[in-house]
Amino acid sequence: MSLYVMKFGGSSVGDTERMKRVAGRIADKQDEGHRCVVVVSAMGDTTDDLIDTAKQLNGQPPAREMDMLMTTGEQISVALLSIALHGIGRNAVSYTGWQAGFRTDETHGRARINEIDPRRVLASLEREQIVIVAGFQGMTVDGEITTLGRGGSDTTAVALAAAIQADVCEIYTDVDGIYSTDPRIVKTARKLKEISYDEMLELANLGAAVLHPRAVEYAKRHQVKLVVRSSFNHNEGTVVKEETSMEQGIVVSGIAFDKNVARVSILGVPDVPGVLAQVFGKLAEEGVNVDIIVQSGVQNEQADFSFTVSLDELDRAKEVIKEIHKTLPYREVTSEDNLVKVSIVGAGMVSHPGVAAQMFDVLSKEGVSIKMVSTSEIKVSCVIESGNLPSIIQALHTAYNLDTTEQAFVGGPKDRR
């Protein structure tokens, strides 16, 4: 008898009919002889609606109260799903994140899991119950309710799978696996049978929205076997694991893009030791995450450098740089926000020279100027102007022999967390 953790996102339980379908899917898994722990997100647009309501009352609602508010969405989902399962004759029990043993740090809105005490979950499994756990939430040692931030339900599922030593953690979503790129943009996208943790982590960090990076990191650290599959059909999904067999002729596994990108350039900075430490140390103190950093050559003992941040952190980054001007003289600060980061990822790149050159050639033929480049052993990222993104992604997809004639399955709106 295998132990499965099954995670369903908001679109999978968006209304009562979908909730019934999920209940039937869980019952089928139990009938196959498996024990089931289910992690659920809030229904459909519930979280967005709660945020909108809060902001109608207060443009800057307190983070603590937002956590109190937003965790109610998942509590509704787990209770309703448990009720649906009882309605088809199954013995189920629902738990909030803290009832399931999730203890977090004290950072409201983006808390991290410190520990999990799964005794209550395991006891319910011993009583042959289906356990339904609210994703995205936990509690501090002082009893404060917290949320885990973007991708929090994926992280809940993987962390719980590690804590109870589940055989498999299945992530059910609106697509039936991990594709070589977004099948909504490229109709010839290829579904991958398997992908390594490292490749998936790169794709997730670079904009692929199927799995959240924190969940993949947790899975890699604790060797949790992940399967991404659709909640709308029974197609085989994609397995995320440590080592994968490389498909013949496929060097690049996937192409990701991130439209949430902005570039900040600081011009005329004194070329002295410690400048970069001062700038990026202050940005880190203020919680601004920096991605790509490029420094140009030195002229007249002054240098220029640029870095990228997420679009929603651009204003904060510029405010931090403005404050630094009091202690660090520079000539000018500029920014751009009509950008996109396009990336290719593949474990085979490390042993195949010329992969980056091919990417640059494709972008050149598409009439695209490259503003910044970042590389690692298994990825190349280029920051470019947004332009005709679908055409660019399709051209790269074709160039790296990723096109297929198989029809990609997309079953519903994209899950938010």
Short mmCIF file of C-alpha atoms in Angstrom, two decimals:
data_model
loop_
_atom_site.label_atom_id
_atom_site.label_comp_id
_atom_site.label_asym_id
_atom_site.label_seq_id
_atom_site.Cartn_x
_atom_site.Cartn_y
_atom_site.Cartn_z
CA MET A 1 0.00 0.00 0.00
CA SER A 2 1.64 3.23 -1.19
CA LEU A 3 1.25 6.61 0.48
CA TYR A 4 0.34 9.44 -1.90
CA VAL A 5 0.25 13.18 -1.35
CA MET A 6 -2.09 14.75 -3.92
CA LYS A 7 -2.12 18.52 -4.38
CA PHE A 8 -4.97 20.29 -6.20
CA GLY A 9 -4.76 23.95 -7.16
CA GLY A 10 -7.47 26.57 -7.16
CA SER A 11 -8.68 25.95 -10.72
CA SER A 12 -9.09 22.22 -9.96
CA VAL A 13 -11.58 22.99 -7.14
CA GLY A 14 -13.00 26.18 -8.64
CA ASP A 15 -16.68 25.21 -8.32
CA THR A 16 -18.85 22.41 -6.93
CA GLU A 17 -18.67 20.30 -10.11
CA ARG A 18 -14.88 20.44 -10.11
CA MET A 19 -14.85 19.73 -6.40
CA LYS A 20 -16.93 16.58 -7.03
CA ARG A 21 -14.53 15.56 -9.82
CA VAL A 22 -11.56 15.91 -7.46
CA ALA A 23 -13.36 13.90 -4.78
CA GLY A 24 -13.92 11.15 -7.33
CA ARG A 25 -10.26 11.27 -8.34
CA ILE A 26 -9.19 10.82 -4.71
CA ALA A 27 -11.68 7.98 -4.22
CA ASP A 28 -10.26 6.25 -7.30
CA LYS A 29 -6.76 6.49 -5.83
CA GLN A 30 -7.98 4.98 -2.57
CA ASP A 31 -9.74 2.17 -4.47
CA GLU A 32 -6.40 1.33 -6.07
CA GLY A 33 -5.21 0.46 -2.56
CA HIS A 34 -3.34 3.65 -1.68
CA ARG A 35 -3.46 5.87 1.38
CA CYS A 36 -4.13 9.50 0.51
CA VAL A 37 -3.16 12.87 1.95
CA VAL A 38 -4.58 15.76 -0.08
CA VAL A 39 -3.38 19.38 -0.11
CA VAL A 40 -5.80 21.97 -1.50
CA SER A 41 -5.63 25.63 -2.52
CA ALA A 42 -8.44 28.17 -2.23
CA MET A 43 -11.26 27.83 -4.76
CA GLY A 44 -10.81 29.68 -8.05
CA ASP A 45 -10.49 33.44 -7.56
CA THR A 46 -11.27 33.39 -3.82
CA THR A 47 -7.88 34.75 -2.76
CA ASP A 48 -7.95 37.57 -5.35
CA ASP A 49 -11.46 38.51 -4.24
CA LEU A 50 -10.37 38.64 -0.58
CA ILE A 51 -7.39 40.84 -1.45
CA ASP A 52 -9.59 43.20 -3.49
CA THR A 53 -12.09 43.47 -0.63
CA ALA A 54 -9.33 44.23 1.88
CA LYS A 55 -7.88 46.96 -0.33
CA GLN A 56 -11.29 48.58 -0.69
CA LEU A 57 -11.19 49.05 3.08
CA ASN A 58 -7.51 49.95 3.40
CA GLY A 59 -5.04 50.62 0.59
CA GLN A 60 -2.20 49.22 2.72
CA PRO A 61 -3.70 46.48 4.89
CA PRO A 62 -1.50 45.12 7.72
CA ALA A 63 0.38 41.97 6.77
CA ARG A 64 -0.77 40.09 9.87
CA GLU A 65 -4.44 40.77 9.17
CA MET A 66 -4.00 39.79 5.52
CA ASP A 67 -2.67 36.41 6.65
CA MET A 68 -5.68 36.02 8.94
CA LEU A 69 -7.94 36.83 5.98
CA MET A 70 -6.25 34.86 3.20
CA THR A 71 -5.96 31.58 5.09
CA THR A 72 -9.76 31.39 5.20
CA GLY A 73 -9.86 30.53 1.49
CA GLU A 74 -8.01 27.25 1.99
CA GLN A 75 -10.05 26.42 5.08
CA ILE A 76 -13.23 26.66 2.99
CA SER A 77 -11.72 24.37 0.33
CA VAL A 78 -10.61 21.61 2.70
CA ALA A 79 -13.93 21.55 4.53
CA LEU A 80 -15.95 21.42 1.30
CA LEU A 81 -13.73 18.71 -0.20
CA SER A 82 -14.06 16.62 2.96
CA ILE A 83 -17.84 17.11 2.81
CA ALA A 84 -17.81 16.01 -0.86
CA LEU A 85 -15.86 12.87 0.02
CA HIS A 86 -18.26 12.02 2.85
CA GLY A 87 -21.05 12.48 0.30
CA ILE A 88 -19.67 9.57 -1.75
CA GLY A 89 -19.19 7.36 1.29
CA ARG A 90 -15.54 8.09 2.13
CA ASN A 91 -14.13 8.69 5.60
CA ALA A 92 -12.25 12.00 5.32
CA VAL A 93 -11.02 14.63 7.75
CA SER A 94 -9.88 18.20 7.06
CA TYR A 95 -7.09 20.09 8.81
CA THR A 96 -5.76 23.61 8.65
CA GLY A 97 -2.03 23.99 8.11
CA TRP A 98 -1.35 24.44 11.81
CA GLN A 99 -3.55 21.50 12.79
CA ALA A 100 -1.43 19.43 10.38
CA GLY A 101 1.69 20.50 12.27
CA PHE A 102 3.21 23.25 10.11
CA ARG A 103 5.39 25.61 12.16
CA THR A 104 6.83 28.63 10.37
CA ASP A 105 8.97 31.67 11.00
CA GLU A 106 7.29 35.00 11.76
CA THR A 107 7.40 36.60 8.30
CA HIS A 108 3.81 37.41 7.40
CA GLY A 109 2.98 36.97 3.73
CA ARG A 110 6.06 34.88 2.83
CA ALA A 111 6.82 32.70 5.84
CA ARG A 112 9.17 29.73 5.63
CA ILE A 113 8.52 26.34 7.15
CA ASN A 114 10.71 25.67 10.20
CA GLU A 115 9.37 22.23 11.08
CA ILE A 116 6.45 19.88 10.60
CA ASP A 117 4.97 17.67 13.32
CA PRO A 118 2.88 15.21 11.28
CA ARG A 119 1.62 13.09 14.18
CA ARG A 120 -2.00 14.12 13.74
CA VAL A 121 -1.89 13.39 10.00
CA LEU A 122 -0.28 9.99 10.59
CA ALA A 123 -2.82 9.13 13.28
CA SER A 124 -5.67 9.88 10.86
CA LEU A 125 -4.04 7.67 8.23
CA GLU A 126 -3.86 4.88 10.81
CA ARG A 127 -7.63 5.27 11.22
CA GLU A 128 -7.89 4.77 7.41
CA GLN A 129 -9.08 8.33 6.85
CA ILE A 130 -8.38 10.45 3.78
CA VAL A 131 -6.58 13.50 5.17
CA ILE A 132 -7.29 16.91 3.58
CA VAL A 133 -4.77 19.64 4.50
CA ALA A 134 -5.02 23.35 3.76
CA GLY A 135 -2.09 24.52 1.68
CA PHE A 136 -0.25 27.85 1.84
CA GLN A 137 -0.45 28.28 5.62
CA GLY A 138 1.13 27.57 9.00
CA MET A 139 1.58 28.98 12.48
CA THR A 140 4.46 30.39 14.49
CA VAL A 141 5.49 29.02 17.90
CA ASP A 142 3.67 32.02 19.39
CA GLY A 143 0.40 31.05 17.72
CA GLU A 144 0.42 33.62 14.92
CA ILE A 145 -1.18 32.49 11.63
CA THR A 146 1.11 32.88 8.60
CA THR A 147 1.00 32.30 4.85
CA LEU A 148 3.82 30.87 2.77
CA GLY A 149 3.61 33.27 -0.15
CA ARG A 150 3.51 32.56 -3.86
CA GLY A 151 3.53 28.83 -4.62
CA GLY A 152 2.79 28.06 -0.99
CA SER A 153 0.44 25.13 -1.61
CA ASP A 154 3.03 23.35 -3.79
CA THR A 155 5.53 23.83 -0.97
CA THR A 156 3.02 22.55 1.60
CA ALA A 157 2.47 19.38 -0.44
CA VAL A 158 6.16 18.61 -0.97
CA ALA A 159 7.12 19.40 2.63
CA LEU A 160 4.31 17.23 3.96
CA ALA A 161 5.32 14.39 1.60
CA ALA A 162 8.85 14.57 3.02
CA ALA A 163 7.61 14.67 6.62
CA ILE A 164 5.36 11.60 6.29
CA GLN A 165 7.77 9.82 3.92
CA ALA A 166 5.21 9.54 1.13
CA ASP A 167 6.04 7.38 -1.86
CA VAL A 168 4.90 10.01 -4.37
CA CYS A 169 3.79 13.65 -4.34
CA GLU A 170 1.42 14.35 -7.22
CA ILE A 171 0.79 17.96 -8.25
CA TYR A 172 -2.50 18.21 -10.14
CA THR A 173 -2.94 21.29 -12.30
CA ASP A 174 -4.49 22.52 -15.56
CA VAL A 175 -1.83 20.96 -17.83
CA ASP A 176 -0.96 17.28 -17.96
CA GLY A 177 2.76 17.57 -17.28
CA ILE A 178 5.86 19.68 -17.75
CA TYR A 179 6.19 20.93 -21.32
CA SER A 180 9.24 22.14 -23.22
CA THR A 181 7.63 25.59 -23.08
CA ASP A 182 4.21 27.09 -22.36
CA PRO A 183 1.75 25.12 -24.57
CA ARG A 184 -0.58 28.11 -24.55
CA ILE A 185 2.01 29.98 -26.64
CA VAL A 186 3.68 27.19 -28.61
CA LYS A 187 1.13 24.62 -29.84
CA THR A 188 3.97 22.26 -30.82
CA ALA A 189 5.34 22.13 -27.25
CA ARG A 190 6.66 18.71 -26.20
CA LYS A 191 5.53 17.02 -22.98
CA LEU A 192 8.50 15.67 -21.03
CA LYS A 193 8.27 12.18 -19.55
CA GLU A 194 10.80 13.13 -16.89
CA ILE A 195 13.01 16.03 -15.86
CA SER A 196 15.74 16.43 -13.26
CA TYR A 197 15.33 18.49 -10.10
CA ASP A 198 18.06 20.87 -11.31
CA GLU A 199 16.45 21.44 -14.70
CA MET A 200 13.03 21.93 -13.14
CA LEU A 201 14.45 24.33 -10.56
CA GLU A 202 16.04 26.43 -13.30
CA LEU A 203 12.81 26.47 -15.33
CA ALA A 204 10.75 27.38 -12.25
CA ASN A 205 13.14 30.20 -11.29
CA LEU A 206 13.14 31.47 -14.86
CA GLY A 207 9.39 31.88 -15.20
CA ALA A 208 7.81 28.46 -15.82
CA ALA A 209 4.69 28.59 -13.63
CA VAL A 210 3.83 24.88 -13.31
CA LEU A 211 5.88 24.37 -10.11
CA HIS A 212 7.17 26.91 -7.64
CA PRO A 213 10.96 27.03 -7.03
CA ARG A 214 10.61 26.57 -3.26
CA ALA A 215 8.67 23.34 -3.79
CA VAL A 216 11.30 21.99 -6.20
CA GLU A 217 14.11 22.95 -3.79
CA TYR A 218 12.35 21.07 -0.99
CA ALA A 219 11.79 18.05 -3.22
CA LYS A 220 15.46 17.95 -4.23
CA ARG A 221 16.70 18.36 -0.64
CA HIS A 222 14.47 15.57 0.69
CA GLN A 223 14.44 13.39 -2.46
CA VAL A 224 10.66 13.58 -2.85
CA LYS A 225 9.43 12.00 -6.07
CA LEU A 226 7.24 14.58 -7.83
CA VAL A 227 4.71 13.91 -10.58
CA VAL A 228 2.96 16.78 -12.38
CA ARG A 229 -0.31 15.77 -14.03
CA SER A 230 -3.73 17.12 -14.97
CA SER A 231 -6.76 17.11 -12.71
CA PHE A 232 -8.93 17.15 -15.86
CA ASN A 233 -7.80 13.85 -17.42
CA HIS A 234 -5.90 10.65 -16.58
CA ASN A 235 -2.92 11.16 -18.90
CA GLU A 236 0.49 10.19 -17.60
CA GLY A 237 2.29 13.17 -16.14
CA THR A 238 5.93 14.26 -15.89
CA VAL A 239 8.19 12.80 -13.21
CA VAL A 240 10.63 15.18 -11.50
CA LYS A 241 13.53 13.26 -9.97
CA GLU A 242 17.28 13.31 -9.34
CA GLU A 243 18.64 11.74 -12.53
CA THR A 244 16.91 11.43 -15.89
CA SER A 245 17.75 9.70 -19.14
CA MET A 246 18.59 12.19 -21.88
CA GLU A 247 16.45 11.86 -24.98
CA GLN A 248 18.43 11.30 -28.17
CA GLY A 249 19.27 14.58 -29.89
CA ILE A 250 17.64 16.78 -27.20
CA VAL A 251 20.23 19.08 -25.62
CA VAL A 252 17.81 21.78 -24.43
CA SER A 253 14.91 20.44 -22.33
CA GLY A 254 12.85 23.58 -22.00
CA ILE A 255 12.42 27.24 -22.84
CA ALA A 256 11.12 29.61 -20.18
CA PHE A 257 10.25 33.28 -20.22
CA ASP A 258 9.58 35.87 -17.54
CA LYS A 259 7.74 39.09 -18.36
CA ASN A 260 8.05 40.34 -14.77
CA VAL A 261 11.47 41.90 -15.42
CA ALA A 262 12.89 45.41 -15.08
CA ARG A 263 16.44 46.71 -15.47
CA VAL A 264 18.12 49.37 -13.34
CA SER A 265 21.36 51.00 -14.50
CA ILE A 266 23.65 53.06 -12.26
CA LEU A 267 25.97 55.24 -14.33
CA GLY A 268 29.19 56.98 -13.35
CA VAL A 269 29.99 55.01 -10.18
CA PRO A 270 33.49 55.44 -8.66
CA ASP A 271 35.63 52.41 -9.53
CA VAL A 272 36.80 51.63 -5.99
CA PRO A 273 36.65 48.44 -3.90
CA GLY A 274 33.42 47.85 -1.99
CA VAL A 275 31.02 49.70 -4.27
CA LEU A 276 29.08 46.65 -5.38
CA ALA A 277 28.96 45.35 -1.80
CA GLN A 278 27.51 48.67 -0.67
CA VAL A 279 24.82 48.78 -3.36
CA PHE A 280 23.69 45.18 -3.27
CA GLY A 281 24.06 44.89 0.49
CA LYS A 282 21.58 47.74 0.89
CA LEU A 283 19.19 46.23 -1.64
CA ALA A 284 19.33 42.93 0.26
CA GLU A 285 18.65 44.70 3.57
CA GLU A 286 15.50 46.19 2.03
CA GLY A 287 14.37 42.79 0.74
CA VAL A 288 14.89 43.54 -2.97
CA ASN A 289 15.89 40.41 -4.89
CA VAL A 290 18.42 41.04 -7.64
CA ASP A 291 18.86 38.66 -10.55
CA ILE A 292 21.34 39.42 -13.36
CA ILE A 293 24.22 41.86 -12.72
CA VAL A 294 26.44 43.26 -15.50
CA GLN A 295 29.29 45.77 -15.09
CA SER A 296 30.72 47.63 -18.06
CA GLY A 297 34.30 48.77 -18.60
CA VAL A 298 35.96 51.55 -16.61
CA GLN A 299 36.52 55.05 -18.02
CA ASN A 300 37.97 57.99 -16.11
CA GLU A 301 37.95 55.86 -12.94
CA GLN A 302 34.18 55.47 -13.22
CA ALA A 303 32.09 52.43 -14.13
CA ASP A 304 28.51 51.69 -15.14
CA PHE A 305 26.60 48.63 -14.04
CA SER A 306 23.10 47.26 -14.48
CA PHE A 307 20.97 44.71 -12.68
CA THR A 308 17.51 43.21 -13.05
CA VAL A 309 14.72 43.01 -10.49
CA SER A 310 11.12 41.89 -10.69
CA LEU A 311 8.80 44.52 -12.12
CA ASP A 312 6.87 44.84 -8.86
CA GLU A 313 10.10 45.68 -6.98
CA LEU A 314 11.33 48.32 -9.46
CA ASP A 315 10.06 51.36 -7.54
CA ARG A 316 11.49 50.06 -4.26
CA ALA A 317 14.86 49.35 -5.91
CA LYS A 318 15.01 52.90 -7.29
CA GLU A 319 14.17 54.33 -3.87
CA VAL A 320 17.02 52.32 -2.30
CA ILE A 321 19.48 53.53 -4.96
CA LYS A 322 18.31 57.10 -4.38
CA GLU A 323 19.06 56.74 -0.66
CA ILE A 324 22.54 55.36 -1.41
CA HIS A 325 23.39 58.55 -3.31
CA LYS A 326 23.98 60.25 0.03
CA THR A 327 27.08 58.09 0.62
CA LEU A 328 27.90 56.89 -2.90
CA PRO A 329 28.21 59.52 -5.63
CA TYR A 330 27.04 58.49 -9.08
CA ARG A 331 26.08 60.39 -12.20
CA GLU A 332 22.66 58.99 -13.09
CA VAL A 333 20.17 56.16 -12.57
CA THR A 334 18.01 54.85 -15.42
CA SER A 335 15.46 52.04 -15.64
CA GLU A 336 13.56 50.03 -18.24
CA ASP A 337 10.41 47.98 -17.75
CA ASN A 338 9.38 46.82 -21.26
CA LEU A 339 11.61 43.75 -20.98
CA VAL A 340 11.37 39.97 -20.91
CA LYS A 341 13.90 37.34 -19.85
CA VAL A 342 14.06 34.38 -22.23
CA SER A 343 15.95 31.28 -21.09
CA ILE A 344 16.97 27.89 -22.42
CA VAL A 345 17.55 25.04 -19.94
CA GLY A 346 19.04 21.58 -20.38
CA ALA A 347 21.39 19.23 -18.57
CA GLY A 348 22.90 18.29 -21.95
CA MET A 349 24.20 21.82 -22.52
CA VAL A 350 27.27 21.24 -20.35
CA SER A 351 28.75 18.80 -22.89
CA HIS A 352 27.56 20.50 -26.10
CA PRO A 353 29.48 23.62 -27.19
CA GLY A 354 27.71 26.24 -29.27
CA VAL A 355 24.32 26.08 -27.57
CA ALA A 356 24.51 29.72 -26.43
CA ALA A 357 25.79 30.85 -29.84
CA GLN A 358 22.79 29.20 -31.47
CA MET A 359 20.46 31.09 -29.15
CA PHE A 360 22.13 34.40 -29.98
CA ASP A 361 21.85 33.59 -33.70
CA VAL A 362 18.12 32.84 -33.43
CA LEU A 363 17.48 36.08 -31.54
CA SER A 364 19.49 38.01 -34.13
CA LYS A 365 17.43 36.55 -36.97
CA GLU A 366 14.29 37.60 -35.10
CA GLY A 367 15.62 41.17 -35.05
CA VAL A 368 16.11 41.17 -31.28
CA SER A 369 18.87 43.08 -29.46
CA ILE A 370 20.23 41.36 -26.36
CA LYS A 371 20.59 43.68 -23.38
CA MET A 372 21.96 41.29 -20.73
CA VAL A 373 23.13 37.67 -20.59
CA SER A 374 23.44 35.23 -17.70
CA THR A 375 24.69 31.64 -17.91
CA SER A 376 25.19 28.55 -15.81
CA GLU A 377 26.11 24.96 -16.65
CA ILE A 378 22.54 24.13 -17.61
CA LYS A 379 20.96 27.44 -18.68
CA VAL A 380 21.41 30.59 -20.75
CA SER A 381 19.21 33.64 -20.10
CA CYS A 382 18.90 36.74 -22.27
CA VAL A 383 17.14 39.95 -21.31
CA ILE A 384 15.51 41.47 -24.39
CA GLU A 385 12.79 43.95 -25.27
CA SER A 386 9.35 42.35 -25.03
CA GLY A 387 8.55 42.65 -28.75
CA ASN A 388 6.90 39.66 -30.45
CA LEU A 389 7.46 37.12 -27.68
CA PRO A 390 5.41 34.21 -29.15
CA SER A 391 7.41 34.36 -32.40
CA ILE A 392 10.71 34.41 -30.49
CA ILE A 393 9.78 31.44 -28.27
CA GLN A 394 8.56 29.46 -31.29
CA ALA A 395 11.79 30.17 -33.20
CA LEU A 396 13.94 28.97 -30.29
CA HIS A 397 11.71 25.94 -29.77
CA THR A 398 12.15 24.92 -33.40
CA ALA A 399 15.89 25.63 -33.43
CA TYR A 400 16.51 23.22 -30.56
CA ASN A 401 14.45 20.40 -32.12
CA LEU A 402 11.72 20.54 -29.49
CA ASP A 403 8.69 20.70 -31.80
CA THR A 404 6.27 17.77 -31.77
CA THR A 405 3.06 16.92 -33.58
CA GLU A 406 1.33 15.73 -30.41
CA GLN A 407 -1.50 17.88 -29.10
CA ALA A 408 -0.77 19.60 -25.78
CA PHE A 409 -3.53 19.41 -23.17
CA VAL A 410 -4.54 22.56 -21.30
CA GLY A 411 -7.63 21.99 -19.19
CA GLY A 412 -8.48 25.28 -17.54
CA PRO A 413 -7.24 28.60 -16.14
CA LYS A 414 -3.73 28.66 -14.70
CA ASP A 415 -3.46 27.90 -10.98
CA ARG A 416 -2.15 30.79 -8.94
CA ARG A 417 -0.63 28.82 -6.09
#
